[in-house]
């Protein structure tokens, strides 16, 4: 794991001192509210419906056990005892006081955590595959590059006041687990003739105008990453629209100018910027990469996992969902679901965070990851320890085996916390999860990716859900639009945006509509191996649309 | 009256000569011709929240301009380091901002060369762009 060096520490302390002074200057009137706003946002401080919210970064989704303990402490001392893990590898504290935030930031700094550029019109926390460095299918570890981008983008003089926020995601595997096509810039590590480089995508984003990113360069040599990113950002900084915030994202810039014109602008900038970089970044990159090596994995009695599966059905059911292959066969990665039916997706209490930290310290080489589906991963666990990890998770109330299934719902905060919401999303997620578990269909339905957003900004990425739900406001009543067939993209199928099914449903009508839809799937599928998404691909949308609206048209 | 800010604090206007002002909408390819004979180039910021000027400042340097480069507009003290790193020599702010944000607020950012990640990553800075 990356350890902050003296430079990083001095930077962070200085930055926190600056923010403390900014809060004081806001209170003294030196800064107006308008002037203070971007400054607090670039330090992770949002003003929400009920309170200030602090969004802290979990760079490339990696946390040490000690860092997790500090997050637990923040939740307990300054919030209401819990935190909310988001889809972009951040954690949000929803109930903090503005004047406490400088103290919270100082406390987080002691373990190298920060909230820099987690909000605002600047380059955000770079996200990546939660299994990075452990996954068996990886071309190269994306985390050293993500760290390099963190350093380069942090307090970048030119790009703190962009037209709009800017999000970069990077994947090291052909099986994209970072949704790169839905980002402003998506980077995919590729190999060409023995050289490592990037396939560079630009202009993806969801929100009110969902677009998948287009290819800007099929192969960028990895040594040119920083000047090339700088060129993209410069072109966007000048050309991005500033007259209408809904048209300000780079996806609109690329769409309005066309990818070829935009590419030309980037290449023009690149020619100017390239000579200003000495190449010293490559030396730093090598030093960074040396900190992302695998821990010293110990020899162990890996068979114990398989033998326990034979005799303990509860363990076997959990392991079938939670355990995935590791680079080294006698180890595994464990996914811990933060989607306990009836609780808020992505929420973790201070006790749960501490339990996870303890489990990571004892069995997981001190390492934890936060996934973009709001779950937690223990990337390296010796197979012989898996049954003990399961037992410890059971005690902490974290042993749900619903990963990748219906109740593993991604939902944004919606009406419960968010000032922009037009509908509730968390309570709906809770009702859906509970309903399908109660009627016992969840396991039969199998792999299903359901995503909910509480307004058109699409924080829940509903467009990419196999089933997506978007909560809107229609004449004062909540109304939920359903999309089908969305997909985040993997090695066999590119990312896809789901199709709207038709008129929306009232809050109470959503669960029955989903039940009709999913019962239709169970009837139509080619056996249990055919997932919902595969059935949609084979049969088209018509039978599913018919099922969704069956009752409505019967009544009419 | 506006106020000039440099590393050593506030100053009154002290330039007298041919000044060229660049609007935030200036196209990159036009810059070289516009600044060729200037004694002072001022890049205009219409709002502190509009960051185009930071990129334009660098592009003025890339175009080979070595003279006095000024950021002009309602910038805030917190942006002083950004302006300096982007190639500007000084910032020209309206009197209203100078009255609200003290000289001390601005001078707190005179250490703009410290804690610079990009420099550490081998970015040579705007001066290096002068071919
Ligand atoms: C509660 C406070 C929040 C507010 C006010 C908020 C606001 C917004 C807005 C306005 C956008 C659209 C920006 C644009 O398209 O230009 C956005 C996008 C996004 N938000 Fe949030 N958000 C909040 C919480 C969250 C949370 C909790 C998550 C994760 C679970 C999240 C994940 C995202 C993502 C992934 C996007 C990008 C969607 C895209 O690709 O366009 N947000 N947010
Ligand atoms: S999608 Fe809308 S309701 Fe949900 S968090 Fe984002 S802005 Fe808020």
XYZ file of C-alpha atoms and ligand atoms in Angstrom:
738
model
C 0.000 0.000 0.000
C 1.134 3.517 -0.672
C 2.601 5.222 2.407
C 2.565 8.990 2.501
C 6.123 10.348 2.423
C 7.417 13.556 4.000
C 6.298 15.588 0.993
C 2.740 14.205 1.095
C 2.516 14.786 4.848
C 3.763 18.355 4.647
C 1.400 19.015 1.762
C -1.617 17.702 3.654
C -0.818 19.591 6.856
C -0.354 22.788 4.917
C -3.583 22.215 3.044
C -5.511 21.601 6.273
C -4.069 24.774 7.768
C -5.234 26.659 4.697
C -8.734 25.227 4.989
C -8.945 26.057 8.691
C -8.055 29.654 7.780
C -10.646 29.644 4.984
C -13.383 28.640 7.422
C -12.278 31.449 9.734
C -12.148 33.913 6.862
C -15.667 32.904 5.863
C -16.836 33.612 9.409
C -14.979 36.953 9.498
C -16.384 38.040 6.125
C -13.091 38.059 4.217
C -14.660 35.428 1.960
C -18.238 35.725 0.715
C -20.463 32.644 0.637
C -20.008 32.484 -3.147
C -16.243 32.633 -2.808
C -16.131 30.112 0.020
C -18.281 27.547 -1.783
C -15.725 26.250 -4.305
C -13.063 26.275 -1.583
C -15.101 24.084 0.733
C -16.119 21.829 -2.144
C -12.512 21.223 -3.182
C -11.967 20.152 0.419
C -14.864 17.720 0.364
C -17.462 19.801 2.188
C -20.977 19.765 0.742
C -24.032 21.583 2.021
C -26.885 19.085 2.075
C -30.540 19.028 2.941
C -30.094 18.890 6.701
C -26.430 19.551 7.405
C -22.916 19.824 6.050
C -21.568 16.610 4.614
C -17.905 15.653 4.502
C -16.823 13.385 1.669
C -13.438 11.816 2.311
C -11.416 10.102 -0.386
C -10.430 6.485 -0.319
C -7.753 6.720 -2.987
C -8.121 3.879 -5.503
C -10.417 2.309 -2.958
C -7.628 1.066 -0.690
C -7.655 1.382 3.113
C -5.379 0.009 5.797
C -6.861 -1.410 8.982
C -5.623 1.680 10.838
C -7.252 4.025 8.359
C -10.543 2.145 8.727
C -10.298 2.550 12.502
C -9.850 6.293 12.097
C -12.941 6.446 9.892
C -14.839 4.599 12.630
C -13.625 7.161 15.136
C -14.709 10.077 12.928
C -18.164 8.487 12.626
C -18.400 8.174 16.379
C -16.899 11.450 17.539
C -18.259 13.836 14.956
C -21.148 12.108 13.184
C -24.009 9.893 14.290
C -22.006 6.701 14.513
C -21.938 5.677 10.881
C -20.536 6.533 7.471
C -21.749 5.932 3.947
C -19.505 4.329 1.323
C -20.262 5.724 -2.126
C -20.009 4.352 -5.656
C -16.885 6.430 -6.289
C -14.663 5.056 -3.572
C -15.385 7.807 -1.108
C -16.942 7.799 2.333
C -19.518 10.392 3.314
C -20.245 11.639 6.793
C -23.697 13.146 6.602
C -24.047 14.990 9.892
C -20.907 16.957 10.668
C -20.613 20.572 11.845
C -18.695 22.939 9.573
C -16.566 24.222 12.439
C -15.544 20.643 13.387
C -14.346 19.809 9.899
C -10.821 21.246 10.248
C -10.338 19.033 13.330
C -11.707 16.007 11.490
C -9.329 16.645 8.594
C -6.367 16.961 10.962
C -7.343 13.700 12.595
C -7.631 11.909 9.258
C -4.263 13.315 8.197
C -2.540 11.316 10.950
C -3.189 8.176 8.874
C -2.792 9.789 5.459
C -6.488 10.272 4.697
C -7.894 13.433 3.155
C -10.952 14.930 1.468
C -9.167 16.906 -1.235
C -11.012 17.300 -4.526
C -13.817 14.937 -3.620
C -16.307 17.630 -4.714
C -16.292 20.754 -6.824
C -15.375 21.590 -10.398
C -11.968 19.994 -10.299
C -10.341 16.632 -10.948
C -11.894 14.161 -8.532
C -10.593 11.099 -6.778
C -9.411 8.629 -9.451
C -11.271 5.359 -9.087
C -10.190 1.898 -10.043
C -10.869 -1.809 -9.828
C -11.397 -2.903 -6.215
C -9.534 -6.147 -6.983
C -6.495 -4.306 -8.368
C -3.236 -6.028 -7.559
C -5.035 -9.219 -6.588
C -7.164 -10.119 -9.616
C -5.967 -13.043 -11.667
C -6.877 -11.395 -15.011
C -4.887 -8.175 -14.685
C -2.547 -6.787 -17.373
C -0.933 -4.366 -14.942
C -1.788 -2.955 -11.541
C -3.717 0.301 -12.088
C -3.080 1.677 -8.578
C 0.412 3.129 -9.132
C -0.995 5.111 -12.063
C -3.977 6.196 -9.980
C -1.566 7.430 -7.301
C 0.495 9.228 -9.943
C -2.699 10.916 -11.168
C -3.625 11.805 -7.585
C -0.315 13.596 -7.110
C -0.467 15.367 -10.455
C -4.072 16.501 -10.123
C -3.869 17.563 -6.462
C -3.921 21.350 -6.307
C -3.115 21.492 -10.044
C -2.779 25.211 -10.697
C -4.756 25.246 -13.946
C -7.586 22.899 -13.149
C -9.196 23.935 -9.868
C -11.893 25.994 -11.603
C -12.971 23.817 -14.504
C -16.338 24.198 -16.220
C -17.555 21.209 -14.177
C -16.364 18.255 -12.154
C -13.975 15.839 -13.810
C -13.794 12.149 -13.054
C -11.138 9.697 -14.147
C -11.363 5.919 -13.798
C -8.748 3.352 -14.630
C -8.870 -0.397 -15.072
C -6.018 -2.873 -15.329
C -8.133 -5.785 -16.536
C -10.005 -6.438 -19.763
C -12.970 -7.158 -17.481
C -13.623 -3.552 -16.556
C -14.666 -3.387 -12.905
C -14.367 0.403 -12.760
C -17.084 1.462 -15.254
C -14.541 3.483 -17.240
C -16.960 4.172 -20.107
C -19.112 6.195 -17.709
C -16.322 8.616 -16.783
C -15.036 11.897 -18.178
C -11.804 10.078 -18.923
C -11.540 6.302 -18.869
C -8.154 4.611 -18.965
C -7.662 0.973 -19.780
C -4.221 -0.559 -19.355
C -3.234 -2.459 -22.493
C -0.127 -4.135 -23.763
C 1.212 -3.634 -27.261
C 4.395 -5.331 -28.427
C 5.570 -5.793 -24.866
C 4.970 -2.160 -23.962
C 2.413 -1.051 -21.386
C 0.154 1.813 -22.324
C -3.386 3.094 -22.140
C -6.418 2.986 -24.279
C -7.857 6.436 -23.574
C -11.603 7.083 -23.595
C -13.210 10.483 -23.221
C -16.658 11.967 -22.722
C -18.557 9.352 -20.774
C -21.045 10.256 -18.103
C -24.564 9.530 -17.010
C -26.741 12.190 -15.459
C -29.483 13.778 -17.528
C -27.752 13.056 -20.845
C -26.204 9.613 -20.502
C -23.322 8.992 -22.886
C -20.691 6.312 -23.132
C -17.118 7.467 -23.559
C -15.497 7.410 -27.015
C -11.980 6.402 -27.899
C -9.507 9.268 -28.023
C -6.318 7.237 -28.447
C -6.117 3.486 -28.961
C -2.637 3.348 -27.410
C -0.891 5.983 -25.319
C 2.582 4.964 -24.095
C 2.362 4.946 -20.308
C 5.235 7.434 -19.917
C 3.104 10.099 -21.637
C 0.164 9.784 -19.292
C 0.537 13.048 -17.354
C 1.226 15.414 -20.265
C -1.574 13.766 -22.234
C -4.074 14.139 -19.389
C -2.924 17.722 -19.025
C -3.640 18.253 -22.712
C -7.153 16.817 -22.400
C -7.885 18.992 -19.392
C -6.488 22.136 -21.052
C -8.609 21.597 -24.133
C -11.662 21.037 -21.953
C -10.896 23.974 -19.659
C -10.982 26.308 -22.657
C -13.760 24.713 -24.699
C -16.146 23.415 -22.030
C -19.370 25.383 -21.721
C -19.678 27.741 -18.792
C -23.063 29.236 -19.674
C -25.159 26.253 -18.610
C -24.082 23.844 -15.918
C -26.107 21.040 -17.424
C -24.034 21.318 -20.600
C -20.697 21.829 -18.925
C -19.424 18.256 -18.624
C -16.789 17.132 -21.112
C -19.247 14.652 -22.640
C -21.185 17.650 -24.008
C -17.979 19.385 -25.184
C -17.008 16.259 -27.095
C -20.535 15.761 -28.390
C -20.927 19.369 -29.591
C -17.506 19.651 -31.239
C -17.282 16.059 -32.418
C -14.616 13.615 -31.311
C -12.269 14.434 -34.225
C -12.189 18.179 -33.565
C -11.750 17.571 -29.878
C -8.934 15.099 -30.545
C -7.193 17.732 -32.670
C -7.459 20.290 -29.860
C -5.981 17.750 -27.445
C -3.100 16.906 -29.766
C -2.351 20.643 -30.257
C -2.146 21.117 -26.514
C -0.130 17.934 -26.137
C 2.542 19.204 -28.522
C 2.931 22.298 -26.336
C 2.892 20.515 -22.989
C 4.957 17.416 -23.695
C 8.368 19.212 -23.649
C 7.619 20.761 -20.241
C 7.765 17.339 -18.580
C 11.260 16.097 -17.847
C 10.320 12.469 -17.317
C 11.115 12.592 -13.597
C 7.559 11.408 -13.014
C 8.599 8.000 -14.342
C 11.177 7.679 -11.596
C 8.556 8.581 -9.013
C 6.178 6.130 -10.629
C 8.724 3.364 -10.120
C 9.015 4.321 -6.446
C 5.234 4.359 -6.119
C 4.870 0.999 -7.856
C 7.358 -0.553 -5.436
C 4.869 0.180 -2.663
C 2.070 -1.708 -4.360
C 3.668 -5.122 -4.320
C 1.753 -8.066 -2.908
C 2.174 -8.627 0.818
C 4.258 -11.628 1.858
C 1.601 -14.257 1.320
C 2.089 -17.139 3.695
C 1.978 -20.854 2.964
C -1.241 -22.300 4.320
C -3.561 -25.314 4.339
C -5.724 -24.059 1.514
C -7.738 -27.320 1.353
C -9.448 -26.344 4.585
C -11.686 -24.031 2.528
C -12.892 -26.849 0.244
C -13.371 -29.347 3.061
C -15.390 -26.839 5.091
C -17.614 -26.142 2.091
C -18.488 -29.865 2.017
C -19.664 -30.000 5.608
C -21.024 -26.520 6.309
C -23.823 -25.457 3.947
C -24.104 -21.971 5.427
C -20.409 -21.378 4.834
C -20.632 -22.924 1.375
C -23.487 -20.603 0.368
C -21.575 -17.573 1.579
C -18.288 -18.662 0.009
C -19.920 -19.303 -3.366
C -20.830 -15.617 -3.542
C -18.200 -13.880 -1.477
C -14.955 -15.588 -2.424
C -13.144 -14.858 -5.685
C -9.940 -16.113 -7.246
C -6.607 -14.591 -6.311
C -3.372 -14.391 -8.291
C -2.032 -16.999 -5.922
C -4.174 -20.097 -5.790
C -3.865 -20.661 -2.033
C -5.298 -17.206 -1.354
C -8.602 -15.546 -2.223
C -10.345 -12.181 -2.195
C -13.434 -11.826 -0.026
C -16.278 -9.421 -0.763
C -18.241 -8.217 2.256
C -21.741 -7.011 1.473
C -22.728 -3.667 2.943
C -26.243 -4.328 1.661
C -27.932 -5.994 4.557
C -31.635 -6.179 3.698
C -33.495 -3.478 5.591
C -30.424 -1.262 6.025
C -29.161 1.560 3.881
C -26.987 0.396 0.973
C -23.367 1.355 1.616
C -23.846 2.364 5.252
C -21.433 1.050 7.843
C -21.588 1.686 11.569
C -18.494 2.515 13.576
C -18.678 -0.970 15.105
C -18.844 -2.605 11.705
C -15.908 -0.536 10.474
C -13.912 -1.616 13.507
C -14.901 -5.253 13.040
C -13.724 -5.033 9.426
C -10.463 -3.419 10.519
C -9.908 -6.199 13.049
C -10.643 -8.916 10.500
C -8.290 -7.242 8.009
C -5.565 -6.965 10.642
C -5.920 -10.588 11.705
C -6.589 -12.376 8.405
C -6.222 -9.864 5.592
C -2.658 -8.518 5.682
C -4.058 -5.229 6.972
C -5.718 -4.324 3.714
C -9.284 -3.378 2.777
C -10.866 -2.115 -0.431
C -14.063 -0.225 -1.132
C -15.763 -1.261 -4.362
C -17.748 0.896 -6.733
C -20.771 -1.201 -5.842
C -20.467 0.061 -2.260
C -19.141 -3.163 -0.803
C -15.924 -3.890 1.057
C -13.259 -6.305 -0.149
C -10.533 -8.109 1.769
C -8.185 -8.517 -1.192
C -5.803 -11.093 0.261
C -6.968 -13.869 2.564
C -5.273 -17.237 2.991
C -7.780 -19.900 1.997
C -7.338 -21.723 5.275
C -8.604 -18.600 7.076
C -11.780 -18.220 5.035
C -14.027 -20.126 7.476
C -12.712 -17.983 10.357
C -13.371 -14.824 8.342
C -16.903 -16.031 7.681
C -17.464 -16.643 11.393
C -16.122 -13.192 12.291
C -18.355 -11.565 9.657
C -21.361 -13.448 11.014
C -20.687 -12.000 14.464
C -20.449 -8.500 12.978
C -23.701 -8.926 11.039
C -21.821 -8.706 7.747
C -22.051 -12.211 6.344
C -24.856 -11.676 3.827
C -24.254 -13.731 0.708
C -26.082 -11.463 -1.710
C -23.165 -10.112 -3.768
C -24.185 -9.661 -7.358
C -27.788 -10.571 -6.591
C -30.951 -8.563 -6.515
C -30.553 -7.140 -3.006
C -26.967 -6.005 -3.726
C -28.584 -2.755 -4.818
C -26.694 0.425 -5.563
C -28.756 3.384 -4.427
C -27.912 7.066 -4.072
C -28.913 8.950 -0.888
C -32.030 10.365 -2.538
C -34.613 12.309 -0.575
C -33.205 11.158 2.761
C -30.087 13.330 2.503
C -29.813 14.991 -0.832
C -30.995 18.523 -1.573
C -31.407 17.751 -5.262
C -33.508 14.620 -4.883
C -36.888 14.320 -6.547
C -37.742 10.993 -4.912
C -36.696 8.534 -2.231
C -34.171 5.893 -3.155
C -32.907 4.314 0.064
C -36.332 3.268 1.419
C -37.236 1.855 -1.980
C -34.012 -0.166 -2.052
C -34.833 -1.477 1.398
C -38.352 -2.493 0.410
C -37.223 -4.231 -2.762
C -34.496 -6.164 -0.963
C -36.847 -7.258 1.781
C -39.707 -8.187 -0.491
C -37.730 -10.549 -2.700
C -36.014 -12.155 0.256
C -39.361 -12.654 1.974
C -40.997 -14.300 -1.029
C -37.829 -16.354 -1.450
C -37.090 -15.507 -5.077
C -33.740 -13.783 -4.690
C -31.584 -16.919 -5.003
C -33.645 -18.315 -7.832
C -33.305 -15.074 -9.786
C -29.545 -15.161 -9.334
C -27.210 -12.607 -10.893
C -28.923 -9.244 -11.173
C -27.635 -5.739 -10.916
C -30.226 -3.214 -9.775
C -29.444 0.487 -9.422
C -31.526 3.355 -8.125
C -31.082 7.130 -8.465
C -33.223 9.673 -6.675
C -33.050 12.235 -9.459
C -31.828 12.797 -12.964
C -28.236 13.392 -11.832
C -27.922 9.633 -11.767
C -25.554 9.207 -8.826
C -26.863 5.663 -8.508
C -25.786 4.916 -12.110
C -29.261 3.554 -12.876
C -28.549 3.677 -16.629
C -25.995 0.907 -16.192
C -28.157 -1.372 -14.064
C -29.549 -4.566 -15.608
C -32.597 -2.983 -14.058
C -32.391 0.756 -13.411
C -34.825 2.834 -11.415
C -34.962 6.610 -11.626
C -37.102 8.479 -9.111
C -38.739 11.621 -10.469
C -41.312 14.077 -9.294
C -44.511 14.206 -11.310
C -46.853 16.926 -10.095
C -45.800 16.487 -6.495
C -45.878 12.691 -6.448
C -42.928 10.339 -6.668
C -42.780 8.537 -9.944
C -40.270 5.830 -10.823
C -39.022 5.177 -14.328
C -37.674 1.725 -15.059
C -34.911 0.922 -17.543
C -33.761 -2.506 -18.606
C -30.654 -3.904 -20.237
C -27.974 -1.570 -18.886
C -24.530 -3.017 -18.350
C -21.208 -1.771 -16.996
C -19.166 -3.489 -19.651
C -16.840 -6.486 -19.417
C -14.548 -8.462 -21.688
C -17.445 -9.984 -23.655
C -19.913 -7.108 -23.859
C -19.193 -3.366 -23.995
C -20.980 -1.048 -21.584
C -24.601 -0.345 -22.490
C -27.205 2.166 -21.375
C -30.535 0.663 -20.358
C -33.715 1.321 -22.334
C -36.674 3.150 -20.863
C -39.642 0.836 -20.555
C -42.512 3.342 -20.574
C -44.537 5.406 -18.121
C -43.255 5.502 -14.563
C -44.733 3.849 -11.482
C -45.942 5.293 -8.198
C -43.830 4.404 -5.156
C -46.155 1.586 -4.005
C -46.384 0.148 -7.524
C -42.650 -0.384 -8.024
C -42.247 -3.594 -6.029
C -45.257 -5.340 -7.684
C -44.030 -4.215 -11.113
C -40.580 -5.662 -10.445
C -42.146 -8.875 -9.253
C -44.135 -9.207 -12.508
C -40.995 -8.476 -14.478
C -38.852 -10.989 -12.651
C -41.497 -13.718 -12.622
C -41.724 -13.282 -16.392
C -37.968 -13.707 -16.590
C -38.111 -16.910 -14.534
C -40.680 -18.296 -16.941
C -38.917 -17.235 -20.117
C -35.344 -18.111 -19.285
C -33.409 -20.960 -20.822
C -32.729 -22.651 -17.527
C -31.096 -21.279 -14.435
C -27.813 -20.561 -16.217
C -29.375 -17.816 -18.314
C -29.177 -14.614 -16.302
C -31.727 -11.831 -16.518
C -29.430 -9.761 -18.691
C -28.725 -12.664 -21.049
C -32.441 -13.333 -21.357
C -33.024 -9.671 -22.224
C -30.306 -9.852 -24.866
C -31.774 -13.012 -26.391
C -35.468 -12.101 -26.279
C -35.423 -8.343 -26.664
C -37.374 -5.951 -24.516
C -40.921 -6.678 -25.701
C -41.848 -9.590 -23.403
C -40.407 -7.751 -20.416
C -42.215 -4.553 -21.226
C -45.421 -6.547 -21.544
C -44.890 -8.109 -18.120
C -44.101 -4.785 -16.478
C -47.300 -3.210 -17.732
C -49.501 -6.335 -17.669
C -51.593 -5.277 -14.719
C -51.839 -1.678 -15.834
C -53.299 -2.612 -19.206
C -55.631 -5.244 -17.659
C -57.145 -2.508 -15.561
C -57.499 -0.102 -18.466
C -9.010 51.938 -8.620
C -7.609 48.475 -8.712
C -4.751 47.054 -6.691
C -1.772 45.016 -7.871
C -0.681 42.007 -5.851
C 2.839 40.594 -6.013
C 4.793 38.277 -3.725
C 5.712 41.227 -1.513
C 2.154 42.535 -1.140
C -0.068 45.283 -2.535
C 1.055 47.904 -5.029
C -0.535 50.758 -6.943
C -0.570 50.596 -10.748
C 2.974 51.108 -11.992
C 2.846 50.161 -15.662
C 2.899 52.694 -18.408
C 3.178 51.403 -21.946
C 1.512 49.130 -24.475
C -0.779 46.720 -22.625
C -2.728 43.970 -24.366
C -5.771 42.426 -22.727
C -6.846 38.871 -23.573
C -10.490 37.913 -23.068
C -11.322 34.514 -21.539
C -12.590 33.402 -24.944
C -9.263 33.980 -26.722
C -8.436 31.055 -29.025
C -5.075 29.369 -28.355
C -3.869 29.775 -31.928
C -4.407 33.568 -31.873
C -2.316 34.222 -28.796
C 1.153 34.445 -30.333
C 0.174 37.240 -32.754
C -1.758 39.178 -30.104
C 1.058 39.339 -27.560
C 3.996 39.808 -29.923
C 4.687 43.510 -29.244
C 3.106 43.951 -25.850
C 4.864 45.513 -22.868
C 2.271 43.967 -20.590
C -0.214 41.177 -21.211
C -3.277 41.089 -18.964
C -5.446 37.977 -19.079
C -8.947 38.914 -18.010
C -10.951 36.841 -15.521
C -14.628 37.810 -15.552
C -15.298 35.737 -12.468
C -13.008 34.005 -9.987
C -14.913 30.797 -10.708
C -13.987 30.845 -14.400
C -10.630 29.090 -14.614
C -9.948 29.578 -18.332
C -7.463 32.340 -17.549
C -5.116 29.904 -15.817
C -4.748 27.873 -18.993
C -4.525 31.029 -21.100
C -1.731 32.353 -18.875
C 0.315 29.255 -19.536
C -0.430 29.467 -23.265
C 0.853 33.062 -23.353
C 4.141 31.757 -21.983
C 4.143 28.839 -24.419
C 3.703 31.344 -27.221
C 7.139 32.721 -26.328
C 6.106 35.812 -24.393
C 8.687 36.693 -21.703
C 7.355 40.067 -20.563
C 5.121 41.112 -17.701
C 2.056 38.875 -17.398
C -0.895 39.869 -15.288
C -4.104 38.145 -14.163
C -6.809 40.800 -14.106
C -10.148 40.374 -12.392
C -11.959 39.489 -9.174
C -9.602 36.688 -8.136
C -9.447 35.705 -4.482
C -6.366 35.361 -2.290
C -6.688 31.575 -2.378
C -5.965 31.669 -6.116
C -2.729 33.608 -5.875
C -0.523 30.501 -5.933
C -2.456 29.099 -8.893
C -1.912 32.299 -10.849
C 1.818 32.360 -10.101
C 2.244 28.700 -11.034
C 0.328 29.256 -14.252
C 2.943 31.797 -15.342
C 1.547 35.108 -14.104
C 3.828 37.677 -12.469
C 1.097 39.574 -10.670
C -2.637 39.838 -10.059
C -4.747 42.954 -10.517
C -7.818 42.929 -8.256
C -10.687 45.393 -7.828
C -10.438 47.671 -4.773
C -13.531 46.007 -3.294
C -11.686 42.692 -2.963
C -8.531 44.334 -1.633
C -10.668 45.957 1.051
C -12.209 42.636 2.090
C -9.210 40.338 1.661
C -6.285 41.872 3.462
C -2.729 42.095 2.228
C -1.940 39.449 4.847
C -4.494 37.062 3.266
C -2.655 37.433 -0.042
C 0.838 37.270 1.354
C -0.051 34.020 3.092
C 0.079 32.555 -0.430
C 3.388 34.147 -1.435
C 4.968 30.730 -0.755
C 3.516 29.478 -4.034
C 6.645 27.521 -4.865
C 6.270 25.274 -1.816
C 4.254 22.038 -1.748
C 3.983 21.843 -5.538
C 3.220 18.286 -6.654
C 3.544 19.065 -10.315
C 7.023 20.481 -9.911
C 7.990 17.348 -8.005
C 6.705 15.277 -10.928
C 9.163 16.958 -13.250
C 6.992 19.720 -14.668
C 9.507 22.412 -15.500
C 7.098 25.285 -15.106
C 6.113 27.981 -17.493
C 9.527 29.580 -17.810
C 10.866 26.379 -19.308
C 8.320 26.693 -22.077
C 10.141 29.711 -23.417
C 12.009 28.190 -26.258
C -26.069 13.704 -1.163
C -25.344 14.496 -1.816
C -25.067 14.383 -3.276
C -25.296 15.378 -4.164
C -25.888 16.749 -3.866
C -24.868 14.889 -5.449
C -24.933 15.643 -6.599
C -24.572 15.184 -7.839
C -24.801 15.878 -9.072
C -25.447 17.239 -9.198
C -24.344 15.090 -10.070
C -24.420 15.346 -11.560
C -23.319 16.206 -12.016
C -23.258 16.350 -13.524
O -23.696 15.453 -14.265
O -22.705 17.343 -13.951
C -23.768 13.917 -9.476
C -23.158 12.887 -10.162
C -22.691 11.730 -9.565
N -22.789 11.378 -8.242
Fe -23.582 12.503 -6.787
N -24.405 13.620 -5.328
C -24.518 13.261 -4.008
C -24.193 12.047 -3.447
C -23.658 10.990 -4.155
C -23.431 9.694 -3.602
C -23.746 9.274 -2.184
C -22.904 8.937 -4.586
C -22.539 7.480 -4.554
C -23.345 6.574 -4.047
C -22.761 9.776 -5.747
C -22.240 9.359 -6.951
C -22.265 10.117 -8.089
C -21.793 9.635 -9.343
C -21.143 8.283 -9.604
C -22.051 10.656 -10.272
C -21.707 10.639 -11.718
C -22.858 10.290 -12.535
C -22.451 10.604 -13.936
O -21.706 9.823 -14.511
O -22.852 11.655 -14.431
N -23.246 11.005 -5.454
N -23.930 14.008 -8.109
S -28.972 11.160 -8.020
Fe -29.938 13.032 -7.403
S -30.922 12.446 -5.509
Fe -29.390 10.938 -5.860
S -27.617 11.717 -4.742
Fe -27.432 12.355 -6.866
S -28.232 14.385 -6.884
Fe -28.965 13.427 -5.006
